Amino acid sequence: MTAIVWIRRSLREHDNTALVEASEKHDEVIPFYVVDDEYFSNAELGYPRVKFWRESLTEFKKEMAEQDEKRLVVRKGTPLEELEKIIAEADADALYFNRDYTPYARDRDQEVEEKLDIPVKTFKDLVMFEKKEILTNSGTPYKVYSYYKKKWFKRDKRRPRTVEDYGVPEIESRRVPSLEELGFEAPDDFEWIWRPGRQGGKKRIEEFKDEILNYDENRDYAWKDSTSKLSPHLKFGTVSIREVFWEAERLKARNPNDDTSGIKTWQEELAWRDYYFQILWNFPHSVHEPFMEKYRDNEPDWDRKEEAEEKWEAWVEGKTGYPFVDAGMRQLKKTGFMHNRLRMVVTNFSCKDLWLDWRDVHSYFSKMFVDAEISAMVGGIQ
């Protein structure tokens, strides 16, 4: 029995739920990645995110090849077509993958499930709690984070899992396309500050251990390098949310005599992440319309970037004359990153002071941030 595990955002073997499940039920498992032509034609996809993705995927492919009888098979094309091809080549009898929650991913995955002739098994992996797992007492999705958070912390949380031994049949793989082949090149004066991939994610976890006890005190100061910078690793799944949550729990246990409120505050960021994902799932219109119904027919008369070019360019280039805002925008352009407090200030300034349309702001951030996550960006802007 041979299973295909369609890898998308979980660029790791350890605690990869679909891979763990497949390895427990099949002797042969083919980890399979499709470089999706449609996805990479997205105008809102930018160099920082694609570079982080490519280096993470390349490292994952290399690490798999270094293990006996294992490999990550990479193809390029349309996911459905490439899946149909490899299923036929391997005579596979099941497809496994971890669920994704963006509108594009939901449409893509629904098409795959409907059109393939073999069983398709999907799993929760990207988040701790998904979709409708945490609801109000009346059975509706939460719209207020503070109430959601209380239930999030009360729920039992699964620990990381390891894969069972499995073999990979001989199947042709291809190299990961270069950035240039995908149509991306480094912007002028861009400074790459990231170490992508599984090893980079594990290193960031170790480095952040020295900062996490003081996280609640230091996180409000944008000039301090006090945040975890794990967001792109969680975005592309080089580490799992379960790994980082339980590592934080171990730190609490190792510091029984210390104030561990900083650890709890950082874990709340993981709850925020899940909260935004469940908002995106339950209210997919929020990508293009106000999340709250009462605002949908009462939106301000925003300035679209085409109609306010001078104002838009001043904001993008960090030349508004407001030093804190300008510093954040220049940091983003230079590194693909901006401290969370700066993100909040810059976003509020763009909409509430410049009256720029939040949809244009979202599109720009999608292209510029290395950790661009549609759920968190829409949630943060709205």
Short mmCIF file of N, CA and C in Angstrom, two decimals, residues 125-287:
data_model
loop_
_atom_site.label_atom_id
_atom_site.label_comp_id
_atom_site.label_asym_id
_atom_site.label_seq_id
_atom_site.Cartn_x
_atom_site.Cartn_y
_atom_site.Cartn_z
N ASP A 125 -3.08 20.64 11.22
CA ASP A 125 -1.66 20.69 11.51
C ASP A 125 -1.17 22.12 11.71
N LEU A 126 -1.70 23.04 10.92
CA LEU A 126 -1.22 24.41 10.88
C LEU A 126 -1.52 25.18 12.16
N VAL A 127 -2.56 24.77 12.86
CA VAL A 127 -3.03 25.49 14.05
C VAL A 127 -3.21 24.50 15.20
N MET A 128 -3.39 25.05 16.41
CA MET A 128 -3.71 24.20 17.55
C MET A 128 -5.19 23.83 17.53
N PHE A 129 -6.04 24.83 17.25
CA PHE A 129 -7.48 24.61 17.15
C PHE A 129 -7.99 25.31 15.89
N GLU A 130 -8.87 24.65 15.16
CA GLU A 130 -9.27 25.16 13.86
C GLU A 130 -10.78 25.36 13.75
N LYS A 131 -11.17 25.98 12.66
CA LYS A 131 -12.55 26.08 12.20
C LYS A 131 -13.54 26.37 13.32
N LYS A 132 -14.23 25.32 13.76
CA LYS A 132 -15.31 25.48 14.74
C LYS A 132 -15.03 24.68 16.01
N GLU A 133 -13.77 24.50 16.33
CA GLU A 133 -13.43 23.74 17.55
C GLU A 133 -13.67 24.54 18.82
N ILE A 134 -13.50 25.85 18.73
CA ILE A 134 -13.75 26.71 19.89
C ILE A 134 -14.89 27.66 19.53
N LEU A 135 -16.04 27.44 20.15
CA LEU A 135 -17.23 28.23 19.85
C LEU A 135 -17.80 28.85 21.12
N THR A 136 -18.66 29.83 20.94
CA THR A 136 -19.37 30.42 22.07
C THR A 136 -20.34 29.40 22.66
N ASN A 137 -20.89 29.71 23.80
CA ASN A 137 -21.85 28.79 24.44
C ASN A 137 -23.10 28.58 23.59
N SER A 138 -23.36 29.51 22.68
CA SER A 138 -24.52 29.36 21.78
C SER A 138 -24.15 28.67 20.47
N GLY A 139 -22.87 28.24 20.36
CA GLY A 139 -22.46 27.47 19.19
C GLY A 139 -22.05 28.29 17.99
N THR A 140 -21.75 29.56 18.18
CA THR A 140 -21.32 30.42 17.08
C THR A 140 -19.84 30.76 17.21
N PRO A 141 -19.18 31.14 16.11
CA PRO A 141 -17.76 31.50 16.19
C PRO A 141 -17.55 32.76 17.03
N TYR A 142 -16.44 32.78 17.72
CA TYR A 142 -16.11 33.97 18.51
C TYR A 142 -15.74 35.13 17.59
N LYS A 143 -16.18 36.32 17.98
CA LYS A 143 -15.80 37.55 17.29
C LYS A 143 -14.99 38.47 18.20
N VAL A 144 -14.80 38.04 19.45
CA VAL A 144 -14.01 38.81 20.42
C VAL A 144 -12.90 37.91 20.93
N TYR A 145 -11.65 38.37 20.77
CA TYR A 145 -10.50 37.54 21.09
C TYR A 145 -10.42 37.15 22.56
N SER A 146 -10.69 38.06 23.47
CA SER A 146 -10.48 37.79 24.90
C SER A 146 -11.28 36.58 25.37
N TYR A 147 -12.50 36.42 24.87
CA TYR A 147 -13.32 35.27 25.25
C TYR A 147 -12.79 33.99 24.58
N TYR A 148 -12.38 34.12 23.33
CA TYR A 148 -11.79 32.98 22.62
C TYR A 148 -10.55 32.49 23.35
N LYS A 149 -9.70 33.43 23.76
CA LYS A 149 -8.43 33.09 24.41
C LYS A 149 -8.65 32.25 25.67
N LYS A 150 -9.65 32.59 26.46
CA LYS A 150 -9.90 31.85 27.70
C LYS A 150 -10.16 30.38 27.42
N LYS A 151 -10.98 30.11 26.40
CA LYS A 151 -11.26 28.71 26.07
C LYS A 151 -10.04 28.05 25.42
N TRP A 152 -9.29 28.82 24.65
CA TRP A 152 -8.09 28.27 23.99
C TRP A 152 -7.12 27.72 25.03
N PHE A 153 -6.89 28.44 26.10
CA PHE A 153 -5.95 27.99 27.12
C PHE A 153 -6.51 26.85 27.96
N LYS A 154 -7.82 26.74 28.06
CA LYS A 154 -8.42 25.67 28.86
C LYS A 154 -8.40 24.32 28.14
N ARG A 155 -8.37 24.35 26.81
CA ARG A 155 -8.44 23.11 26.03
C ARG A 155 -7.14 22.33 26.11
N ASP A 156 -7.24 20.98 26.11
CA ASP A 156 -6.05 20.14 26.03
C ASP A 156 -5.39 20.32 24.68
N LYS A 157 -4.08 20.26 24.67
CA LYS A 157 -3.32 20.50 23.44
C LYS A 157 -2.44 19.30 23.13
N ARG A 158 -2.51 18.85 21.89
CA ARG A 158 -1.74 17.69 21.48
C ARG A 158 -0.25 17.99 21.50
N ARG A 159 0.53 16.98 21.85
CA ARG A 159 1.98 17.13 21.84
C ARG A 159 2.54 16.75 20.47
N PRO A 160 3.76 17.18 20.16
CA PRO A 160 4.37 16.82 18.87
C PRO A 160 4.52 15.31 18.72
N ARG A 161 4.44 14.85 17.48
CA ARG A 161 4.54 13.42 17.18
C ARG A 161 5.67 13.19 16.18
N THR A 162 6.21 11.98 16.19
CA THR A 162 7.28 11.63 15.26
C THR A 162 6.75 10.62 14.25
N VAL A 163 7.35 10.60 13.08
CA VAL A 163 6.92 9.69 12.03
C VAL A 163 7.45 8.28 12.30
N GLU A 164 6.71 7.30 11.81
CA GLU A 164 7.18 5.92 11.82
C GLU A 164 8.10 5.71 10.62
N ASP A 165 8.87 4.61 10.65
CA ASP A 165 9.72 4.29 9.51
C ASP A 165 8.85 3.99 8.29
N TYR A 166 9.29 4.47 7.15
CA TYR A 166 8.57 4.18 5.91
C TYR A 166 9.56 4.22 4.76
N GLY A 167 9.21 3.55 3.69
CA GLY A 167 10.03 3.57 2.49
C GLY A 167 9.40 4.45 1.43
N VAL A 168 10.24 4.95 0.53
CA VAL A 168 9.76 5.78 -0.58
C VAL A 168 10.14 5.09 -1.89
N PRO A 169 9.18 4.70 -2.71
CA PRO A 169 9.51 4.05 -3.98
C PRO A 169 10.26 5.00 -4.92
N GLU A 170 10.93 4.43 -5.88
CA GLU A 170 11.69 5.23 -6.85
C GLU A 170 10.72 5.98 -7.76
N ILE A 171 10.65 7.26 -7.55
CA ILE A 171 9.78 8.14 -8.34
C ILE A 171 10.61 9.34 -8.76
N GLU A 172 10.48 9.73 -10.02
CA GLU A 172 11.27 10.86 -10.52
C GLU A 172 10.90 12.16 -9.81
N SER A 173 11.93 12.89 -9.39
CA SER A 173 11.74 14.20 -8.79
C SER A 173 12.49 15.23 -9.62
N ARG A 174 12.11 16.49 -9.45
CA ARG A 174 12.78 17.57 -10.17
C ARG A 174 13.33 18.57 -9.16
N ARG A 175 14.21 19.42 -9.63
CA ARG A 175 14.81 20.41 -8.73
C ARG A 175 13.80 21.51 -8.42
N VAL A 176 14.08 22.22 -7.35
CA VAL A 176 13.26 23.37 -6.98
C VAL A 176 13.63 24.53 -7.90
N PRO A 177 12.67 25.16 -8.57
CA PRO A 177 13.01 26.26 -9.48
C PRO A 177 13.72 27.40 -8.76
N SER A 178 14.57 28.10 -9.48
CA SER A 178 15.25 29.26 -8.91
C SER A 178 14.27 30.42 -8.77
N LEU A 179 14.67 31.40 -7.99
CA LEU A 179 13.83 32.60 -7.85
C LEU A 179 13.64 33.28 -9.19
N GLU A 180 14.71 33.33 -9.97
CA GLU A 180 14.64 33.98 -11.28
C GLU A 180 13.66 33.25 -12.19
N GLU A 181 13.68 31.93 -12.16
CA GLU A 181 12.76 31.15 -12.98
C GLU A 181 11.31 31.37 -12.58
N LEU A 182 11.11 31.69 -11.32
CA LEU A 182 9.76 31.97 -10.83
C LEU A 182 9.36 33.42 -11.02
N GLY A 183 10.32 34.25 -11.48
CA GLY A 183 10.01 35.64 -11.76
C GLY A 183 10.25 36.60 -10.62
N PHE A 184 11.16 36.24 -9.70
CA PHE A 184 11.43 37.10 -8.54
C PHE A 184 12.92 37.44 -8.47
N GLU A 185 13.21 38.68 -8.16
CA GLU A 185 14.59 39.09 -7.94
C GLU A 185 14.65 40.03 -6.75
N ALA A 186 15.82 40.09 -6.12
CA ALA A 186 15.98 40.88 -4.90
C ALA A 186 15.81 42.36 -5.20
N PRO A 187 15.02 43.08 -4.41
CA PRO A 187 14.92 44.54 -4.58
C PRO A 187 16.26 45.20 -4.28
N ASP A 188 16.45 46.39 -4.79
CA ASP A 188 17.68 47.14 -4.53
C ASP A 188 17.84 47.36 -3.03
N ASP A 189 19.08 47.16 -2.55
CA ASP A 189 19.44 47.43 -1.15
C ASP A 189 18.69 46.56 -0.16
N PHE A 190 18.16 45.43 -0.60
CA PHE A 190 17.46 44.56 0.34
C PHE A 190 18.46 43.83 1.21
N GLU A 191 18.16 43.72 2.51
CA GLU A 191 19.05 43.06 3.47
C GLU A 191 18.39 41.78 3.97
N TRP A 192 19.00 40.65 3.67
CA TRP A 192 18.43 39.36 4.07
C TRP A 192 18.88 39.03 5.49
N ILE A 193 17.96 38.98 6.44
CA ILE A 193 18.29 38.79 7.85
C ILE A 193 17.81 37.44 8.37
N TRP A 194 17.34 36.57 7.48
CA TRP A 194 16.66 35.35 7.91
C TRP A 194 17.50 34.10 7.69
N ARG A 195 17.28 33.10 8.53
CA ARG A 195 17.79 31.76 8.28
C ARG A 195 16.58 30.85 8.13
N PRO A 196 16.16 30.58 6.91
CA PRO A 196 14.96 29.75 6.70
C PRO A 196 15.22 28.28 7.03
N GLY A 197 14.21 27.47 6.79
CA GLY A 197 14.36 26.03 6.93
C GLY A 197 14.21 25.52 8.35
N ARG A 198 14.21 24.20 8.44
CA ARG A 198 14.04 23.53 9.73
C ARG A 198 15.15 23.92 10.72
N GLN A 199 16.38 23.94 10.23
CA GLN A 199 17.48 24.26 11.14
C GLN A 199 17.40 25.71 11.60
N GLY A 200 16.98 26.59 10.70
CA GLY A 200 16.81 27.99 11.09
C GLY A 200 15.71 28.16 12.13
N GLY A 201 14.63 27.40 11.97
CA GLY A 201 13.53 27.47 12.93
C GLY A 201 13.95 26.97 14.30
N LYS A 202 14.66 25.86 14.34
CA LYS A 202 15.13 25.32 15.62
C LYS A 202 16.11 26.27 16.29
N LYS A 203 16.94 26.91 15.50
CA LYS A 203 17.90 27.87 16.06
C LYS A 203 17.17 29.07 16.67
N ARG A 204 16.12 29.55 15.98
CA ARG A 204 15.37 30.69 16.51
C ARG A 204 14.69 30.33 17.84
N ILE A 205 14.19 29.11 17.94
CA ILE A 205 13.58 28.68 19.20
C ILE A 205 14.62 28.74 20.32
N GLU A 206 15.81 28.23 20.05
CA GLU A 206 16.86 28.24 21.07
C GLU A 206 17.26 29.66 21.44
N GLU A 207 17.38 30.53 20.45
CA GLU A 207 17.78 31.91 20.73
C GLU A 207 16.71 32.65 21.53
N PHE A 208 15.46 32.37 21.23
CA PHE A 208 14.39 33.11 21.90
C PHE A 208 14.21 32.69 23.35
N LYS A 209 14.71 31.53 23.71
CA LYS A 209 14.63 31.10 25.11
C LYS A 209 15.27 32.12 26.05
N ASP A 210 16.29 32.81 25.55
CA ASP A 210 16.98 33.80 26.39
C ASP A 210 16.16 35.08 26.56
N GLU A 211 15.15 35.26 25.73
CA GLU A 211 14.37 36.50 25.75
C GLU A 211 12.95 36.33 26.29
N ILE A 212 12.45 35.11 26.27
CA ILE A 212 11.01 34.92 26.47
C ILE A 212 10.54 35.29 27.87
N LEU A 213 11.38 35.13 28.89
CA LEU A 213 10.95 35.49 30.25
C LEU A 213 10.62 36.97 30.37
N ASN A 214 11.27 37.78 29.55
CA ASN A 214 11.04 39.23 29.59
C ASN A 214 10.14 39.71 28.45
N TYR A 215 9.49 38.77 27.77
CA TYR A 215 8.72 39.13 26.58
C TYR A 215 7.62 40.14 26.88
N ASP A 216 6.90 39.95 27.98
CA ASP A 216 5.78 40.85 28.26
C ASP A 216 6.26 42.26 28.57
N GLU A 217 7.49 42.41 29.06
CA GLU A 217 8.04 43.74 29.35
C GLU A 217 8.61 44.40 28.10
N ASN A 218 9.26 43.60 27.26
CA ASN A 218 10.02 44.17 26.14
C ASN A 218 9.26 44.25 24.83
N ARG A 219 8.17 43.53 24.69
CA ARG A 219 7.51 43.43 23.38
C ARG A 219 6.94 44.76 22.90
N ASP A 220 6.71 45.70 23.79
CA ASP A 220 6.11 46.97 23.40
C ASP A 220 7.12 47.97 22.84
N TYR A 221 8.41 47.63 22.89
CA TYR A 221 9.45 48.57 22.47
C TYR A 221 10.02 48.13 21.12
N ALA A 222 9.67 48.88 20.10
CA ALA A 222 10.04 48.48 18.74
C ALA A 222 11.54 48.50 18.51
N TRP A 223 12.28 49.25 19.31
CA TRP A 223 13.72 49.35 19.10
C TRP A 223 14.48 48.20 19.77
N LYS A 224 13.76 47.35 20.52
CA LYS A 224 14.38 46.19 21.15
C LYS A 224 14.16 44.95 20.28
N ASP A 225 15.19 44.16 20.12
CA ASP A 225 15.08 42.92 19.34
C ASP A 225 14.57 41.82 20.27
N SER A 226 13.30 41.91 20.64
CA SER A 226 12.78 41.07 21.71
C SER A 226 11.67 40.13 21.28
N THR A 227 11.30 40.13 20.02
CA THR A 227 10.25 39.22 19.55
C THR A 227 10.87 37.92 19.05
N SER A 228 10.06 36.90 18.89
CA SER A 228 10.60 35.57 18.56
C SER A 228 11.08 35.46 17.12
N LYS A 229 10.50 36.23 16.22
CA LYS A 229 10.77 36.11 14.77
C LYS A 229 10.54 34.69 14.27
N LEU A 230 9.61 34.00 14.91
CA LEU A 230 9.24 32.66 14.46
C LEU A 230 8.08 32.67 13.47
N SER A 231 7.49 33.83 13.22
CA SER A 231 6.31 33.88 12.36
C SER A 231 6.53 33.30 10.96
N PRO A 232 7.65 33.58 10.27
CA PRO A 232 7.81 32.95 8.95
C PRO A 232 8.02 31.45 9.05
N HIS A 233 8.60 30.99 10.14
CA HIS A 233 8.79 29.55 10.33
C HIS A 233 7.45 28.85 10.57
N LEU A 234 6.56 29.49 11.32
CA LEU A 234 5.22 28.95 11.49
C LEU A 234 4.42 29.06 10.20
N LYS A 235 4.65 30.13 9.46
CA LYS A 235 3.97 30.33 8.18
C LYS A 235 4.25 29.17 7.22
N PHE A 236 5.51 28.77 7.12
CA PHE A 236 5.89 27.72 6.17
C PHE A 236 6.09 26.37 6.84
N GLY A 237 5.80 26.30 8.13
CA GLY A 237 5.81 25.00 8.80
C GLY A 237 7.16 24.37 8.96
N THR A 238 8.22 25.15 9.05
CA THR A 238 9.53 24.55 9.35
C THR A 238 9.58 24.11 10.80
N VAL A 239 8.75 24.72 11.64
CA VAL A 239 8.48 24.24 13.00
C VAL A 239 6.97 24.20 13.15
N SER A 240 6.48 23.42 14.10
CA SER A 240 5.02 23.34 14.28
C SER A 240 4.59 24.16 15.48
N ILE A 241 3.32 24.54 15.48
CA ILE A 241 2.78 25.29 16.61
C ILE A 241 2.85 24.47 17.89
N ARG A 242 2.74 23.15 17.76
CA ARG A 242 2.82 22.30 18.95
C ARG A 242 4.23 22.28 19.52
N GLU A 243 5.23 22.26 18.66
CA GLU A 243 6.62 22.32 19.14
C GLU A 243 6.87 23.56 19.97
N VAL A 244 6.50 24.71 19.44
CA VAL A 244 6.84 25.95 20.14
C VAL A 244 6.00 26.13 21.40
N PHE A 245 4.73 25.70 21.37
CA PHE A 245 3.90 25.81 22.57
C PHE A 245 4.47 24.96 23.70
N TRP A 246 4.80 23.71 23.39
CA TRP A 246 5.27 22.82 24.45
C TRP A 246 6.69 23.14 24.88
N GLU A 247 7.48 23.73 24.00
CA GLU A 247 8.80 24.21 24.43
C GLU A 247 8.63 25.32 25.45
N ALA A 248 7.65 26.19 25.23
CA ALA A 248 7.35 27.24 26.20
C ALA A 248 6.88 26.64 27.53
N GLU A 249 6.08 25.59 27.46
CA GLU A 249 5.64 24.92 28.69
C GLU A 249 6.82 24.33 29.45
N ARG A 250 7.78 23.76 28.73
CA ARG A 250 8.97 23.21 29.40
C ARG A 250 9.78 24.30 30.09
N LEU A 251 9.84 25.46 29.46
CA LEU A 251 10.55 26.58 30.07
C LEU A 251 9.87 27.03 31.36
N LYS A 252 8.55 27.01 31.37
CA LYS A 252 7.83 27.33 32.61
C LYS A 252 8.23 26.35 33.72
N ALA A 253 8.27 25.07 33.38
CA ALA A 253 8.59 24.06 34.39
C ALA A 253 10.03 24.18 34.89
N ARG A 254 10.93 24.64 34.02
CA ARG A 254 12.34 24.77 34.41
C ARG A 254 12.60 26.02 35.24
N ASN A 255 11.65 26.93 35.26
CA ASN A 255 11.84 28.20 35.98
C ASN A 255 10.73 28.39 37.02
N PRO A 256 10.56 27.43 37.93
CA PRO A 256 9.43 27.51 38.87
C PRO A 256 9.50 28.69 39.83
N ASN A 257 10.70 29.21 40.04
CA ASN A 257 10.85 30.32 40.99
C ASN A 257 10.87 31.68 40.31
N ASP A 258 10.78 31.70 38.99
CA ASP A 258 10.82 32.95 38.25
C ASP A 258 9.41 33.38 37.84
N ASP A 259 9.29 34.64 37.51
CA ASP A 259 8.05 35.15 36.96
C ASP A 259 7.95 34.68 35.51
N THR A 260 7.01 33.81 35.21
CA THR A 260 6.88 33.26 33.86
C THR A 260 5.75 33.91 33.07
N SER A 261 5.34 35.09 33.49
CA SER A 261 4.25 35.77 32.77
C SER A 261 4.66 36.10 31.34
N GLY A 262 5.96 36.32 31.10
CA GLY A 262 6.42 36.58 29.74
C GLY A 262 6.16 35.40 28.82
N ILE A 263 6.32 34.19 29.35
CA ILE A 263 6.06 32.99 28.56
C ILE A 263 4.58 32.89 28.22
N LYS A 264 3.73 33.13 29.22
CA LYS A 264 2.28 33.07 28.98
C LYS A 264 1.86 34.14 27.96
N THR A 265 2.46 35.33 28.08
CA THR A 265 2.12 36.40 27.13
C THR A 265 2.49 35.99 25.72
N TRP A 266 3.65 35.34 25.56
CA TRP A 266 4.05 34.91 24.22
C TRP A 266 3.12 33.80 23.71
N GLN A 267 2.72 32.89 24.57
CA GLN A 267 1.79 31.84 24.15
C GLN A 267 0.46 32.43 23.69
N GLU A 268 0.10 33.58 24.25
CA GLU A 268 -1.12 34.25 23.81
C GLU A 268 -1.03 34.68 22.35
N GLU A 269 0.18 34.92 21.86
CA GLU A 269 0.35 35.24 20.44
C GLU A 269 -0.06 34.05 19.58
N LEU A 270 0.19 32.84 20.07
CA LEU A 270 -0.24 31.65 19.34
C LEU A 270 -1.76 31.54 19.33
N ALA A 271 -2.38 31.93 20.44
CA ALA A 271 -3.84 31.95 20.49
C ALA A 271 -4.41 32.98 19.53
N TRP A 272 -3.77 34.16 19.46
CA TRP A 272 -4.17 35.18 18.48
C TRP A 272 -4.12 34.60 17.07
N ARG A 273 -3.06 33.87 16.78
CA ARG A 273 -2.88 33.29 15.45
C ARG A 273 -4.04 32.34 15.12
N ASP A 274 -4.38 31.46 16.05
CA ASP A 274 -5.51 30.56 15.83
C ASP A 274 -6.82 31.34 15.69
N TYR A 275 -6.97 32.37 16.49
CA TYR A 275 -8.19 33.19 16.45
C TYR A 275 -8.39 33.79 15.06
N TYR A 276 -7.32 34.35 14.50
CA TYR A 276 -7.43 34.95 13.18
C TYR A 276 -7.72 33.90 12.10
N PHE A 277 -7.15 32.70 12.25
CA PHE A 277 -7.44 31.64 11.28
C PHE A 277 -8.92 31.24 11.34
N GLN A 278 -9.48 31.15 12.55
CA GLN A 278 -10.90 30.75 12.63
C GLN A 278 -11.80 31.88 12.13
N ILE A 279 -11.39 33.12 12.28
CA ILE A 279 -12.15 34.23 11.69
C ILE A 279 -12.14 34.10 10.17
N LEU A 280 -10.96 33.83 9.60
CA LEU A 280 -10.86 33.69 8.14
C LEU A 280 -11.72 32.54 7.64
N TRP A 281 -11.73 31.43 8.37
CA TRP A 281 -12.51 30.27 7.95
C TRP A 281 -14.01 30.55 8.02
N ASN A 282 -14.44 31.11 9.12
CA ASN A 282 -15.87 31.31 9.35
C ASN A 282 -16.43 32.55 8.67
N PHE A 283 -15.55 33.51 8.35
CA PHE A 283 -15.98 34.75 7.71
C PHE A 283 -15.05 35.07 6.54
N PRO A 284 -15.04 34.22 5.50
CA PRO A 284 -14.09 34.41 4.39
C PRO A 284 -14.27 35.72 3.64
N HIS A 285 -15.44 36.34 3.76
CA HIS A 285 -15.66 37.64 3.10
C HIS A 285 -14.75 38.72 3.66
N SER A 286 -14.16 38.48 4.85
CA SER A 286 -13.35 39.51 5.51
C SER A 286 -12.09 39.85 4.73
N VAL A 287 -11.73 39.02 3.74
CA VAL A 287 -10.56 39.34 2.91
C VAL A 287 -10.82 40.59 2.08
#
